[in-house]
């Protein structure tokens, strides 16, 4: 019986060893998340500072400063989604091959992004 208990203890310690995260791995994961959040924040702010973003902010009747405050409190997931949408809108707008109807739709989408930012943090 004692041999069984010793074997069980050794097995459980070995199994648990695979579940322990080193402080270096944890620090690396935190650094990666921090860098990703910074990149997402930069993408959203570049969009907001662009001509398209400024039009959207004005159309929504909001101020850039208020939107910046709201961006700062978004979750990592929300910020990542907005960054992806912002980059897509900027690419579409920069392509220059858009009709006025397309530009109108893009501005409507941009206003929606600005409003999502404004409402998400309230």
mmCIF file of C-alpha atoms in Angstrom:
data_model
loop_
_atom_site.group_PDB
_atom_site.id
_atom_site.type_symbol
_atom_site.label_atom_id
_atom_site.label_comp_id
_atom_site.label_asym_id
_atom_site.label_seq_id
_atom_site.Cartn_x
_atom_site.Cartn_y
_atom_site.Cartn_z
ATOM 1 C CA UNK A 1 0.000 0.000 0.000
ATOM 2 C CA UNK A 2 2.839 2.398 0.831
ATOM 3 C CA UNK A 3 4.420 1.672 -2.541
ATOM 4 C CA UNK A 4 1.137 2.542 -4.232
ATOM 5 C CA UNK A 5 0.969 5.885 -2.350
ATOM 6 C CA UNK A 6 4.553 6.758 -3.304
ATOM 7 C CA UNK A 7 3.876 5.871 -6.941
ATOM 8 C CA UNK A 8 0.715 7.991 -6.888
ATOM 9 C CA UNK A 9 2.591 10.975 -5.422
ATOM 10 C CA UNK A 10 5.375 10.719 -8.015
ATOM 11 C CA UNK A 11 2.851 10.403 -10.835
ATOM 12 C CA UNK A 12 0.806 13.393 -9.642
ATOM 13 C CA UNK A 13 3.930 15.564 -9.283
ATOM 14 C CA UNK A 14 5.055 14.576 -12.785
ATOM 15 C CA UNK A 15 1.616 15.341 -14.213
ATOM 16 C CA UNK A 16 1.469 18.696 -12.433
ATOM 17 C CA UNK A 17 4.923 19.667 -13.673
ATOM 18 C CA UNK A 18 3.506 19.956 -17.182
ATOM 19 C CA UNK A 19 0.870 22.444 -15.980
ATOM 20 C CA UNK A 20 3.234 24.881 -14.304
ATOM 21 C CA UNK A 21 4.002 28.038 -16.257
ATOM 22 C CA UNK A 22 7.401 29.545 -15.707
ATOM 23 C CA UNK A 23 7.676 33.205 -14.820
ATOM 24 C CA UNK A 24 9.653 33.773 -18.043
ATOM 25 C CA UNK A 25 6.824 32.284 -20.122
ATOM 26 C CA UNK A 26 4.286 34.357 -18.228
ATOM 27 C CA UNK A 27 6.340 37.523 -18.745
ATOM 28 C CA UNK A 28 6.713 36.755 -22.467
ATOM 29 C CA UNK A 29 2.951 36.273 -22.813
ATOM 30 C CA UNK A 30 2.293 39.553 -21.004
ATOM 31 C CA UNK A 31 4.788 41.371 -23.247
ATOM 32 C CA UNK A 32 3.179 39.921 -26.366
ATOM 33 C CA UNK A 33 -0.284 40.972 -25.201
ATOM 34 C CA UNK A 34 0.985 44.444 -24.336
ATOM 35 C CA UNK A 35 2.636 44.874 -27.736
ATOM 36 C CA UNK A 36 -0.510 43.642 -29.514
ATOM 37 C CA UNK A 37 -2.705 46.075 -27.574
ATOM 38 C CA UNK A 38 -0.330 48.922 -28.443
ATOM 39 C CA UNK A 39 -0.410 47.971 -32.142
ATOM 40 C CA UNK A 40 -4.224 47.770 -32.095
ATOM 41 C CA UNK A 41 -4.487 51.113 -30.307
ATOM 42 C CA UNK A 42 -2.157 52.700 -32.860
ATOM 43 C CA UNK A 43 -4.228 51.316 -35.754
ATOM 44 C CA UNK A 44 -7.481 52.673 -34.300
ATOM 45 C CA UNK A 45 -5.930 56.069 -33.538
ATOM 46 C CA UNK A 46 -4.456 56.329 -37.043
ATOM 47 C CA UNK A 47 -7.914 55.659 -38.421
ATOM 48 C CA UNK A 48 -9.481 58.263 -36.141
ATOM 49 C CA UNK A 49 -6.882 60.839 -37.213
ATOM 50 C CA UNK A 50 -7.399 60.108 -40.913
ATOM 51 C CA UNK A 51 -9.708 62.151 -43.130
ATOM 52 C CA UNK A 52 -12.223 59.326 -43.073
ATOM 53 C CA UNK A 53 -12.064 59.032 -39.295
ATOM 54 C CA UNK A 54 -12.441 62.778 -38.809
ATOM 55 C CA UNK A 55 -15.496 62.781 -41.081
ATOM 56 C CA UNK A 56 -16.969 59.917 -39.090
ATOM 57 C CA UNK A 57 -16.339 61.650 -35.765
ATOM 58 C CA UNK A 58 -17.946 64.858 -37.026
ATOM 59 C CA UNK A 59 -20.896 62.946 -38.499
ATOM 60 C CA UNK A 60 -21.463 61.248 -35.161
ATOM 61 C CA UNK A 61 -21.319 64.610 -33.356
ATOM 62 C CA UNK A 62 -18.476 63.523 -31.088
ATOM 63 C CA UNK A 63 -15.035 64.882 -30.273
ATOM 64 C CA UNK A 64 -11.714 63.184 -30.964
ATOM 65 C CA UNK A 65 -10.690 63.589 -27.311
ATOM 66 C CA UNK A 66 -13.825 61.814 -26.088
ATOM 67 C CA UNK A 67 -13.298 58.962 -28.531
ATOM 68 C CA UNK A 68 -9.650 58.600 -27.442
ATOM 69 C CA UNK A 69 -10.780 58.274 -23.828
ATOM 70 C CA UNK A 70 -13.236 55.548 -24.816
ATOM 71 C CA UNK A 71 -10.623 53.643 -26.839
ATOM 72 C CA UNK A 72 -8.363 53.521 -23.787
ATOM 73 C CA UNK A 73 -10.896 51.507 -21.762
ATOM 74 C CA UNK A 74 -11.921 48.964 -24.402
ATOM 75 C CA UNK A 75 -11.081 45.332 -23.716
ATOM 76 C CA UNK A 76 -8.236 43.752 -25.672
ATOM 77 C CA UNK A 77 -10.746 41.794 -27.761
ATOM 78 C CA UNK A 78 -12.895 44.847 -28.566
ATOM 79 C CA UNK A 79 -9.829 46.887 -29.449
ATOM 80 C CA UNK A 80 -8.488 44.116 -31.685
ATOM 81 C CA UNK A 81 -11.783 43.905 -33.583
ATOM 82 C CA UNK A 82 -11.938 47.670 -34.046
ATOM 83 C CA UNK A 83 -8.335 47.763 -35.230
ATOM 84 C CA UNK A 84 -9.088 45.137 -37.875
ATOM 85 C CA UNK A 85 -12.164 47.057 -39.059
ATOM 86 C CA UNK A 86 -10.248 50.326 -39.053
ATOM 87 C CA UNK A 87 -7.454 48.864 -41.171
ATOM 88 C CA UNK A 88 -9.962 47.387 -43.627
ATOM 89 C CA UNK A 89 -11.760 50.714 -44.000
ATOM 90 C CA UNK A 90 -8.518 52.607 -44.526
ATOM 91 C CA UNK A 91 -7.389 50.123 -47.187
ATOM 92 C CA UNK A 92 -10.716 50.403 -49.020
ATOM 93 C CA UNK A 93 -10.673 54.181 -48.844
ATOM 94 C CA UNK A 94 -7.017 54.444 -49.894
ATOM 95 C CA UNK A 95 -7.594 52.222 -52.932
ATOM 96 C CA UNK A 96 -9.187 55.225 -54.624
ATOM 97 C CA UNK A 97 -11.239 53.120 -57.000
ATOM 98 C CA UNK A 98 -14.436 53.643 -55.065
ATOM 99 C CA UNK A 99 -17.634 55.195 -56.291
ATOM 100 C CA UNK A 100 -19.413 57.835 -54.249
ATOM 101 C CA UNK A 101 -21.823 55.122 -53.119
ATOM 102 C CA UNK A 102 -18.933 53.027 -51.805
ATOM 103 C CA UNK A 103 -17.464 56.038 -50.026
ATOM 104 C CA UNK A 104 -20.860 56.736 -48.445
ATOM 105 C CA UNK A 105 -21.017 53.145 -47.179
ATOM 106 C CA UNK A 106 -17.477 53.391 -45.854
ATOM 107 C CA UNK A 107 -18.296 56.610 -43.996
ATOM 108 C CA UNK A 108 -21.410 54.975 -42.533
ATOM 109 C CA UNK A 109 -19.259 52.037 -41.385
ATOM 110 C CA UNK A 110 -16.710 54.462 -39.963
ATOM 111 C CA UNK A 111 -19.430 56.302 -38.051
ATOM 112 C CA UNK A 112 -20.614 52.936 -36.738
ATOM 113 C CA UNK A 113 -17.092 52.184 -35.483
ATOM 114 C CA UNK A 114 -16.892 55.568 -33.773
ATOM 115 C CA UNK A 115 -20.290 55.038 -32.149
ATOM 116 C CA UNK A 116 -19.331 51.524 -31.038
ATOM 117 C CA UNK A 117 -16.256 52.990 -29.380
ATOM 118 C CA UNK A 118 -18.317 55.716 -27.723
ATOM 119 C CA UNK A 119 -20.988 53.347 -26.454
ATOM 120 C CA UNK A 120 -18.761 50.408 -25.497
ATOM 121 C CA UNK A 121 -17.107 52.234 -22.646
ATOM 122 C CA UNK A 122 -20.274 53.732 -21.167
#
